[in-house]
mmCIF file of C-alpha atoms in Angstrom:
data_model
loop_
_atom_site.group_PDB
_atom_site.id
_atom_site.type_symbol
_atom_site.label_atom_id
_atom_site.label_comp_id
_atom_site.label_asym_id
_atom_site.label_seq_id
_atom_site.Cartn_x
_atom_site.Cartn_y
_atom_site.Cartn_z
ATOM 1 C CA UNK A 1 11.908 24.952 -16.355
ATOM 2 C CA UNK A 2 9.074 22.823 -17.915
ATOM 3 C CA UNK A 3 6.351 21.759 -14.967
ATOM 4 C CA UNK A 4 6.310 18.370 -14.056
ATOM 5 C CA UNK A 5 3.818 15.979 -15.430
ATOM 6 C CA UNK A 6 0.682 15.849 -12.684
ATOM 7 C CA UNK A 7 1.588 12.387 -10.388
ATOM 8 C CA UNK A 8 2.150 9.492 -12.599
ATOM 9 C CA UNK A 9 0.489 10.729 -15.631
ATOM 10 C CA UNK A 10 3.921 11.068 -17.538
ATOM 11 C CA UNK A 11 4.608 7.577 -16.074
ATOM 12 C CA UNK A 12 3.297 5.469 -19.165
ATOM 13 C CA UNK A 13 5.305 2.414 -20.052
ATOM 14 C CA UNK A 14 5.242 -1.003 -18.834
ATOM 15 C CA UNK A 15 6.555 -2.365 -16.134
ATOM 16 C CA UNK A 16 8.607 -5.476 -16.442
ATOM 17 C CA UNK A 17 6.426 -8.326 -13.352
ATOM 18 C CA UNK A 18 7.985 -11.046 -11.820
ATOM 19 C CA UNK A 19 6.480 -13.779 -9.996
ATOM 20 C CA UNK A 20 8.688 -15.329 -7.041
ATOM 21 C CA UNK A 21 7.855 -18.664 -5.444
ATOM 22 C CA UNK A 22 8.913 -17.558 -1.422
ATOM 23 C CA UNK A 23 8.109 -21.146 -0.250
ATOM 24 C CA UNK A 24 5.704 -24.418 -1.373
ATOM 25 C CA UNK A 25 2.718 -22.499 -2.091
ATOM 26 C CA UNK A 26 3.762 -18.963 -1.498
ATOM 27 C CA UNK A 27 3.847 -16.732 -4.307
ATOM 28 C CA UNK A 28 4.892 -12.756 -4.948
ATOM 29 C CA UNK A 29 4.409 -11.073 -8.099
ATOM 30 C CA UNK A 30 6.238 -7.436 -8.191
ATOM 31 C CA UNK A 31 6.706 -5.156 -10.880
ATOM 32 C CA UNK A 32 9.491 -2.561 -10.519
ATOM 33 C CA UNK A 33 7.808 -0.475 -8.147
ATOM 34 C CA UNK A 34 4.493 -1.246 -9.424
ATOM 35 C CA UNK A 35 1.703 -2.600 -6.466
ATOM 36 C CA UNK A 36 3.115 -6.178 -5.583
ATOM 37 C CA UNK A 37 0.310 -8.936 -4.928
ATOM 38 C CA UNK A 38 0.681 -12.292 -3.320
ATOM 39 C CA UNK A 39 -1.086 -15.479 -3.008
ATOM 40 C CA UNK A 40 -0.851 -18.789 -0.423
ATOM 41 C CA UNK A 41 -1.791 -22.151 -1.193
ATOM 42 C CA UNK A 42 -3.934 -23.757 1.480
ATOM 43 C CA UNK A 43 -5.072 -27.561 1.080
ATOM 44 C CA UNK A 44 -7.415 -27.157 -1.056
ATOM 45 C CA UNK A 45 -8.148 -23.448 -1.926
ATOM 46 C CA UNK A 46 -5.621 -20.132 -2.752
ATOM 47 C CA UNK A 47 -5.423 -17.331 -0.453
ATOM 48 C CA UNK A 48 -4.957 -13.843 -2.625
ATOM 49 C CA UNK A 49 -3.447 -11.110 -1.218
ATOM 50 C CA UNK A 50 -4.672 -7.699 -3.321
ATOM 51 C CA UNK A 51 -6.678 -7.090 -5.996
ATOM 52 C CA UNK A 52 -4.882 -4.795 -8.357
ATOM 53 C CA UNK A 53 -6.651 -1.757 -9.882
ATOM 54 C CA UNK A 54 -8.746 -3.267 -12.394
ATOM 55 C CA UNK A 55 -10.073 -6.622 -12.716
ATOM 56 C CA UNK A 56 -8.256 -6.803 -16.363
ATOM 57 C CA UNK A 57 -5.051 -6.534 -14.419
ATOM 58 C CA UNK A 58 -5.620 -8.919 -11.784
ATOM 59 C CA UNK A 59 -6.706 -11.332 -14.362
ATOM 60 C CA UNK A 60 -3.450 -11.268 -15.828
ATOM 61 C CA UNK A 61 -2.273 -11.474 -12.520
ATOM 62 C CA UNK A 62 -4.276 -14.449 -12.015
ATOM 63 C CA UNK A 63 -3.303 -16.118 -15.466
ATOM 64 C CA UNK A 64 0.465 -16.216 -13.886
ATOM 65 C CA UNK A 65 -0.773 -17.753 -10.982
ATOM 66 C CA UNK A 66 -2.466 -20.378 -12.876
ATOM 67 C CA UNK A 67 0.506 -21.690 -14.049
ATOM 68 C CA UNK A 68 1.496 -23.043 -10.763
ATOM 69 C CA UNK A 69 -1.694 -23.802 -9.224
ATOM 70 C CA UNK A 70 -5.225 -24.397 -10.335
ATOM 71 C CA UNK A 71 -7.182 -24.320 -6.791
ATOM 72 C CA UNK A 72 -9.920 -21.691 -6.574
ATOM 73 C CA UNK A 73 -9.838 -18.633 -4.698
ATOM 74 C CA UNK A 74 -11.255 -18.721 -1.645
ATOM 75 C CA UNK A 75 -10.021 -15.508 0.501
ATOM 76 C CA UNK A 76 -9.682 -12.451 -0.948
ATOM 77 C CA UNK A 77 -7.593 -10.111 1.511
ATOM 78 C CA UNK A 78 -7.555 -6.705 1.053
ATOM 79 C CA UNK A 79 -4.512 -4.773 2.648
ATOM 80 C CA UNK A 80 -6.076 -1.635 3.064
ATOM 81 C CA UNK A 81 -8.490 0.421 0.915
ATOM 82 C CA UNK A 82 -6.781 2.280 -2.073
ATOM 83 C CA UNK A 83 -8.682 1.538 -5.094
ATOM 84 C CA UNK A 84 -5.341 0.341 -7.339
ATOM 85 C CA UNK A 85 -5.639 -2.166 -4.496
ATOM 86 C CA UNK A 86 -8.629 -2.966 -4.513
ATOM 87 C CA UNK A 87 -10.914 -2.319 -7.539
ATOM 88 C CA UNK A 88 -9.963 -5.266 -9.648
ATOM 89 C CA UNK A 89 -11.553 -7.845 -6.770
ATOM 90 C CA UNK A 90 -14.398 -9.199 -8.663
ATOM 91 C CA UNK A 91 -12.089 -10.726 -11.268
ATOM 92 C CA UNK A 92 -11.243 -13.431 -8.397
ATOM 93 C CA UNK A 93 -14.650 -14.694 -7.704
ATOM 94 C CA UNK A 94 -13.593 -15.066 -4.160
ATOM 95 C CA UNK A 95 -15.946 -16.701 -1.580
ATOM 96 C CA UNK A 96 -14.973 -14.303 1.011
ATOM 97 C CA UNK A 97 -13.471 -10.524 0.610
ATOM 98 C CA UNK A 98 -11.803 -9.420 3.983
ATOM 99 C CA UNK A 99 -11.051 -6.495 5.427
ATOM 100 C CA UNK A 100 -10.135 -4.563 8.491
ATOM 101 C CA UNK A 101 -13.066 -2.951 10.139
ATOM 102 C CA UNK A 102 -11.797 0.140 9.209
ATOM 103 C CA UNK A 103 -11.314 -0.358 6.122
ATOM 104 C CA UNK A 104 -14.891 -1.272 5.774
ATOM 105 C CA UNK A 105 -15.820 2.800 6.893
ATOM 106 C CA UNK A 106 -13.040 3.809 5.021
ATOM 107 C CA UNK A 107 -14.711 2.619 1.755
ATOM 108 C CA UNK A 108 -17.958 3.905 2.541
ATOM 109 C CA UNK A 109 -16.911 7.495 3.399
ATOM 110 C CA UNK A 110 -14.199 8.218 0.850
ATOM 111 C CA UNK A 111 -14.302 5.033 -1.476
ATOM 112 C CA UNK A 112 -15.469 6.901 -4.683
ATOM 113 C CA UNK A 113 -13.414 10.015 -4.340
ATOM 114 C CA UNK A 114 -10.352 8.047 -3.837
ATOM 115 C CA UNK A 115 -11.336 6.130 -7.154
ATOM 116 C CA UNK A 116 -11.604 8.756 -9.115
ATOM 117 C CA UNK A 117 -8.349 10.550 -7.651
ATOM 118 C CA UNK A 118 -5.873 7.498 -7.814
ATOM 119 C CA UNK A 119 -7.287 7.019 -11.592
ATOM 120 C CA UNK A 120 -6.360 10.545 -12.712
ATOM 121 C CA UNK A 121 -2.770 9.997 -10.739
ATOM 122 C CA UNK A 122 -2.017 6.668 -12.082
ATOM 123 C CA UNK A 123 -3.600 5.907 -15.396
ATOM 124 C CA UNK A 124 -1.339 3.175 -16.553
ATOM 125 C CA UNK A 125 -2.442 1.223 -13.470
ATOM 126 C CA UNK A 126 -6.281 1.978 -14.217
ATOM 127 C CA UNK A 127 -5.706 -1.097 -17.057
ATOM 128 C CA UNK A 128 -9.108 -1.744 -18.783
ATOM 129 C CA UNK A 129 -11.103 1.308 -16.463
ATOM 130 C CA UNK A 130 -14.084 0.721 -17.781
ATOM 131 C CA UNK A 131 -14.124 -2.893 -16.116
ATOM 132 C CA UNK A 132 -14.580 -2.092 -12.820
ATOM 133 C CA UNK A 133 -18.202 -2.613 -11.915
ATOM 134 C CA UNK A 134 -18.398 -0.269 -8.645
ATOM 135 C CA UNK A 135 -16.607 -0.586 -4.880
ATOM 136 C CA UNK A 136 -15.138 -3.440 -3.791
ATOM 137 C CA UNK A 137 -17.258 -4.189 -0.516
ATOM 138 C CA UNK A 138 -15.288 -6.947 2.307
ATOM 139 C CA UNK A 139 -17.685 -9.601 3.262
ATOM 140 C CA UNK A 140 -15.681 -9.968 5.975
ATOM 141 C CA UNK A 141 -14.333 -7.467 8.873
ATOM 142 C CA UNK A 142 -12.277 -8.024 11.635
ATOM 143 C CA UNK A 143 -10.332 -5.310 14.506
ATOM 144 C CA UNK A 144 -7.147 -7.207 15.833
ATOM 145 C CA UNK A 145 -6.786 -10.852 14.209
ATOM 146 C CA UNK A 146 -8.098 -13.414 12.191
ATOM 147 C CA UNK A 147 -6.318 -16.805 11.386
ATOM 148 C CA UNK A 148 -7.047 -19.025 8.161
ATOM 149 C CA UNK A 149 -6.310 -22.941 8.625
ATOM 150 C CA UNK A 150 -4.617 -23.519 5.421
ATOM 151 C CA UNK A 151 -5.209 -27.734 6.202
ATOM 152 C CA UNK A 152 -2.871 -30.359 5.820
ATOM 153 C CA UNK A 153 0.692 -29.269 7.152
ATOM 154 C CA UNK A 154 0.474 -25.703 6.080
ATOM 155 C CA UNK A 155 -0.281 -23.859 8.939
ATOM 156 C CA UNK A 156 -1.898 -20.804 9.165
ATOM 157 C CA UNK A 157 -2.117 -17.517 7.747
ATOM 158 C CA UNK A 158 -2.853 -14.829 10.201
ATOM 159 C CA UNK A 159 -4.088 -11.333 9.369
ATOM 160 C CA UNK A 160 -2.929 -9.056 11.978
ATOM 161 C CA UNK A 161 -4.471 -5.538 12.831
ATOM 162 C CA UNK A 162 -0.441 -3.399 13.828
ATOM 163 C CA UNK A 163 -2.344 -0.048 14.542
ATOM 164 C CA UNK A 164 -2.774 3.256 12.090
ATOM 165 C CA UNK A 165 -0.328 3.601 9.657
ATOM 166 C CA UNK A 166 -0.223 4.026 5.514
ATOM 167 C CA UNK A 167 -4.147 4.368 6.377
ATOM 168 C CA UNK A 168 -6.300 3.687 9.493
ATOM 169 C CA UNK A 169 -7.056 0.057 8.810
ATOM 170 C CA UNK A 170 -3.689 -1.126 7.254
ATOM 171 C CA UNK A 171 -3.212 -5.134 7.543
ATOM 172 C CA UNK A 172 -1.112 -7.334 7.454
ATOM 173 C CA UNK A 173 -0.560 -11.374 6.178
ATOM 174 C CA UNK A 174 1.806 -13.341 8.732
ATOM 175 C CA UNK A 175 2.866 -17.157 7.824
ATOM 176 C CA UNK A 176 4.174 -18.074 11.115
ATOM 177 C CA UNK A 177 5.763 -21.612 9.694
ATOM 178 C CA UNK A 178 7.169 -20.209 6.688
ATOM 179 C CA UNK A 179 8.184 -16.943 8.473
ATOM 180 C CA UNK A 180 6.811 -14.792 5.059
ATOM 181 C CA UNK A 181 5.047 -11.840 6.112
ATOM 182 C CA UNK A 182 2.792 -9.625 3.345
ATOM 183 C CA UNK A 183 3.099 -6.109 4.888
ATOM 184 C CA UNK A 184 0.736 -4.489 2.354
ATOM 185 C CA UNK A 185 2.014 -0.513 2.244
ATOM 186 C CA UNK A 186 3.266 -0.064 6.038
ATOM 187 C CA UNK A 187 6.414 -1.260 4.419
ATOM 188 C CA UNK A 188 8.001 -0.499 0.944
ATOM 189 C CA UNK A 189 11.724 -1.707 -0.017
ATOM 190 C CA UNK A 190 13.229 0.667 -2.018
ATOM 191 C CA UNK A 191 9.951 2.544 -3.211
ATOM 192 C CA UNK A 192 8.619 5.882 -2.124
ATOM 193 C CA UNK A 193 5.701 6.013 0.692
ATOM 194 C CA UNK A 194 2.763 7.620 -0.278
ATOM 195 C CA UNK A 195 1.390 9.034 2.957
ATOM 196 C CA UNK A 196 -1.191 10.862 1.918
ATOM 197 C CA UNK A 197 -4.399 9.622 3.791
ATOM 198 C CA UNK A 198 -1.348 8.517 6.763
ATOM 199 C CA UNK A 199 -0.858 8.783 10.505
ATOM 200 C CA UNK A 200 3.038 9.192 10.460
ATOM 201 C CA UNK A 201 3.968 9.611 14.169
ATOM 202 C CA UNK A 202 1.735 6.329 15.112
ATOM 203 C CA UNK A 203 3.354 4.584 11.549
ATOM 204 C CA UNK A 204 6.956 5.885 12.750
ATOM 205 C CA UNK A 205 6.408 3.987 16.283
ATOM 206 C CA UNK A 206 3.872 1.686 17.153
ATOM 207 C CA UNK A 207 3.153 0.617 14.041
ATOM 208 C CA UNK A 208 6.033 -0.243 12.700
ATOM 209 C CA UNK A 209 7.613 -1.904 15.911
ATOM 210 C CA UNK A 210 4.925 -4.436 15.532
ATOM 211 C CA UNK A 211 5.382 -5.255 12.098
ATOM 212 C CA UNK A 212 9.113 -5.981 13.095
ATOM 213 C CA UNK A 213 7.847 -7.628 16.345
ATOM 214 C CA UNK A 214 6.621 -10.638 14.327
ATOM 215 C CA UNK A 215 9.919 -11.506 13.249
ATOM 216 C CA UNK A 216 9.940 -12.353 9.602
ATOM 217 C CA UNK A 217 12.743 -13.830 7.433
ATOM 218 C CA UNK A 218 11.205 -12.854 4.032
ATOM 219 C CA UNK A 219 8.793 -9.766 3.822
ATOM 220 C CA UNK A 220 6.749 -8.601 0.186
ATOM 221 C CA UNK A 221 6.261 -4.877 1.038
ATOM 222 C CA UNK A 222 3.443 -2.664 -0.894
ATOM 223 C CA UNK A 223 6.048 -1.774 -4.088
ATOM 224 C CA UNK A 224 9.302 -3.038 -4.484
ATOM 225 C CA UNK A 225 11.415 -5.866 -4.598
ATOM 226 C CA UNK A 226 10.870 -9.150 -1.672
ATOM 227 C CA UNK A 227 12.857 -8.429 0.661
ATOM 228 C CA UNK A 228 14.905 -12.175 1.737
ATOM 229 C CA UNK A 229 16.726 -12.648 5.186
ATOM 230 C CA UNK A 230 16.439 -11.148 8.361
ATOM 231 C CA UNK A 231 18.960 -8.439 7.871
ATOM 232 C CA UNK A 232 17.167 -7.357 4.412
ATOM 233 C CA UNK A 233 13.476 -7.102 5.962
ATOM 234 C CA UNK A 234 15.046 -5.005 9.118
ATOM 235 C CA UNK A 235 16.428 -2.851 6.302
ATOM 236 C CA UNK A 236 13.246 -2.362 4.593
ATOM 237 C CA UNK A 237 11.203 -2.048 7.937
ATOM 238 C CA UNK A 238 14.111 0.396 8.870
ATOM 239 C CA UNK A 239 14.322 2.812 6.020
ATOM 240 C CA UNK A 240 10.819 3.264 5.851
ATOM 241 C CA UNK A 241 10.769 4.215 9.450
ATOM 242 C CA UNK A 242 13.339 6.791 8.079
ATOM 243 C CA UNK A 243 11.389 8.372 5.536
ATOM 244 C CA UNK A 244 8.547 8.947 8.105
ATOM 245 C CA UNK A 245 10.886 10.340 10.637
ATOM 246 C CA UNK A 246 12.641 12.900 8.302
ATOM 247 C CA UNK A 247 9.263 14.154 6.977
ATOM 248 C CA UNK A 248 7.902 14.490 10.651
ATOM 249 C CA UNK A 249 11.294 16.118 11.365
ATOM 250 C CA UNK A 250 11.255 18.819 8.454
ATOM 251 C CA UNK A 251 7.655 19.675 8.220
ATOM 252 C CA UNK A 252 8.141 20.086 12.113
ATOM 253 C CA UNK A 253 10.609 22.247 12.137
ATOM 254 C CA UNK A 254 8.568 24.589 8.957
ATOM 255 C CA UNK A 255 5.834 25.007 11.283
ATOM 256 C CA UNK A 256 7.564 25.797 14.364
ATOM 257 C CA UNK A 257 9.247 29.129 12.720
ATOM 258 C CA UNK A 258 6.140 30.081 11.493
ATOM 259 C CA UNK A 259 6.487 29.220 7.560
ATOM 260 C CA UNK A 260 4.773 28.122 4.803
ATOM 261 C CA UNK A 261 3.065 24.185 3.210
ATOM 262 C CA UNK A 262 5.773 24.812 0.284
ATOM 263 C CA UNK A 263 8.346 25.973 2.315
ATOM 264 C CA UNK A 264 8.055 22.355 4.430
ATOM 265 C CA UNK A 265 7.906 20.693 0.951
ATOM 266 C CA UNK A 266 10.766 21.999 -0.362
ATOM 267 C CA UNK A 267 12.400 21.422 2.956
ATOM 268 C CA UNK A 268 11.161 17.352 2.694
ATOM 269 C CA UNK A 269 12.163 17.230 -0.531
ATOM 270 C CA UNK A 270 15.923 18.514 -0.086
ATOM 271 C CA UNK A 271 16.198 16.117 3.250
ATOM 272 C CA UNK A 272 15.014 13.024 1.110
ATOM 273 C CA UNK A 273 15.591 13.652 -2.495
ATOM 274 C CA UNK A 274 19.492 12.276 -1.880
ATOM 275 C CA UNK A 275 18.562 9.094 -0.628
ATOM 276 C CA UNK A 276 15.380 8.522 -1.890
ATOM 277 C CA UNK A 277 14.828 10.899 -5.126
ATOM 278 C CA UNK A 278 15.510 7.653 -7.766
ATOM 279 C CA UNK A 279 12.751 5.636 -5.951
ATOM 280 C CA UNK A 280 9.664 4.812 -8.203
ATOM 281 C CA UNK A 281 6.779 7.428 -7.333
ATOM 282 C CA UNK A 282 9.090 9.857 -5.133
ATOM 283 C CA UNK A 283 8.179 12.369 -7.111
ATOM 284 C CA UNK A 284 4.491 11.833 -7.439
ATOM 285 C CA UNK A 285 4.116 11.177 -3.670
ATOM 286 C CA UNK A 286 5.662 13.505 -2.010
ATOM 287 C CA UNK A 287 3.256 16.724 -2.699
ATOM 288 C CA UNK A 288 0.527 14.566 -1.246
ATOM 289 C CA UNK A 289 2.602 13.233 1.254
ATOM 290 C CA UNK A 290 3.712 16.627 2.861
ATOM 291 C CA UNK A 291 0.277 18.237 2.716
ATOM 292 C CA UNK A 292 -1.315 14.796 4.534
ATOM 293 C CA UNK A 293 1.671 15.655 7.593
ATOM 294 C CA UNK A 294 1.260 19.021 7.501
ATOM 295 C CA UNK A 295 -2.522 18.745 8.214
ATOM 296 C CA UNK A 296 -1.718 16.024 10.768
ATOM 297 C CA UNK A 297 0.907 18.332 12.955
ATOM 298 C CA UNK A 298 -1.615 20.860 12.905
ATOM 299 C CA UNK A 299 -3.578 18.815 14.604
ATOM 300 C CA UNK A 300 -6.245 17.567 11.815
ATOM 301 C CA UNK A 301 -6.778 14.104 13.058
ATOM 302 C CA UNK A 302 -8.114 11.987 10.595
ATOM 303 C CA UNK A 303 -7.592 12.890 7.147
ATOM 304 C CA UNK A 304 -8.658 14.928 4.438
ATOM 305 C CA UNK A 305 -10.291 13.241 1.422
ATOM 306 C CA UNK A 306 -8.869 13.629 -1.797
ATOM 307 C CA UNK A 307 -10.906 14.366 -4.576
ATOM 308 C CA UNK A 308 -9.157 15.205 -8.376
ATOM 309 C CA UNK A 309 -10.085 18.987 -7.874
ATOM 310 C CA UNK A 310 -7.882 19.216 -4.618
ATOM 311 C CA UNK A 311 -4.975 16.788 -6.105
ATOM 312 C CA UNK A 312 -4.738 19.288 -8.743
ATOM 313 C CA UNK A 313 -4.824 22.208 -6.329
ATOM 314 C CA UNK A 314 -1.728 20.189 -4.240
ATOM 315 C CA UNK A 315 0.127 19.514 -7.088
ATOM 316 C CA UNK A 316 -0.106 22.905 -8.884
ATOM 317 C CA UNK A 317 1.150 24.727 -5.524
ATOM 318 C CA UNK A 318 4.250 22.056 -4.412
ATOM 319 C CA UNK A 319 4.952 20.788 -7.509
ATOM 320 C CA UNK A 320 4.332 23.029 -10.699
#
């Protein structure tokens, strides 16, 4: 048997994007498991809700977005600090970049090695590399919540801190009138977590019981398709709570009889390849994913930094 191509390097063709109006002046565009981005309309200025990888690709992005609205950018919110969500910021010529607080460490202490790692994994996404001009920096931080005035009769946005999840300074982007929540990566519908910088057993809990706690009736999760009705965003808060709760189970269970990292991958992978395995970036995740958990249940609190030289080193022992 052939070894499998490293992450998403065999992963090379197109993906087909479509951009959703959720309500006036709410906007999704997803991609078939590609990152999905997001924007809100306030009065008199657009709200953007991640950056893509590159700022070629978010200028497409933007070019779609154009087509419905012409108002300049004014917030930039970043989700967390992955550089495919994040790297292609300067294309929006936003007045203000926000973060969480975390996120804002996060960048400074691991920023560049997650560049370069997340490049070599996903090279389709890395559109146009060479037009990055360096780390996106937030000009803005905050720890629990900040709320945009859109003006006029549309509300408020509110960013909302849920606790550690997909990362330590995962936010979110709650409409409150229109009931629309952006979940950034604490919640995927129908697409693989990646869990590798993750703190599962607070994600599993806490976290998540939050993000339900806010009671949306449409959701755009990191990847997948926008999830539309109550039942459908319970669903997609609900199976990603499963995915974190069978890895926690079967790594667990590895360690507790004494055995082996690929002994709990293989273990993960047999648990979730039946309901999960056809998922965009199952495959590619779920090395990363199991090593992140195992280091976690070992008691490694915070953790390790990926570089290409220990991706490699991951993949070549779960996967190859």
């Amino acid at each position: 048997m052939s070894a499998k191509p490293f992450a998403s390097s065999g992963d090379l063709a197109d993906k087909e994007q479509t951009l959703e109006v959720l309500a006036d002046g709410v906007y999704a565009l997803t991609a078939e498991g590609d990152p999905n981005v997001g924007a809100v309309e306030g009065e008199d200025f657009l709200v953007c809700f991640e950056a893509l990888a590159t700022p070629t690709a978010a200028r497409e992005w933007l070019a779609r977005l154009r087509e419905y609205t012409d108002k300049p950018v004014k917030y930039l919110v970043l989700s967390h600090y992955h550089a495919v969500r994040v790297l292609g910021a300067s294309a929006f010529d936003a007045e203000v970049v926000i973060a969480h607080d975390n996120t804002r460490a996060l960048i400074a202490e691991r920023g560049k090695q997650d560049w370069e790692s997340e490049f070599a994994r996903m090279p389709r996404l890395a559109k146009d590399a060479a037009s990055v001009p360096g780390l996106t920096w937030p000009t803005l931080t905050f720890s629990d919540r900040l709320t945009i005035d859109l003006g006029g009769d549309r509300g408020s946005l509110e960013l909302h801190y849920c606790g550690r999840g997909h990362t330590e300074g995962d936010l979110v982007a709650w409409l409150p009138q229109q009931r629309i929540l952006f979940a950034g990566d604490l919640v995927e519908a129908e697409a693989a977590l990646y869990t590798g910088d993750a703190f599962h057993r607070e994600w599993a809990t806490s976290t998540l019981d939050a993000v339900r706690a806010l009671g949306a009736e449409a959701l755009v999760g990191g990847r997948g398709a926008v999830s539309r009705g109550t039942d459908a965003v319970h669903a997609a808060i609900d199976q990603t709570r499963h995915f974190l709760e069978v890895m926690i189970q079967e790594v667990g269970a590895v360690q507790q009889r004494g055995g082996t990292l690929k002994e709990a991958f293989e273990a993960t992978h047999a648990a979730l390849v039946g309901t999960y395995g056809r998922w965009p970036i199952f495959e590619h995740c779920l090395p990363f994913d199991v090593a992140r958990l195992w280091d976690e249940l070992s008691g490694v609190e915070r953790p390790v930094i990926w570089t290409p030289e220990r991706d490699r080193d991951v993949w070549d022992l779960l996967q190859g």
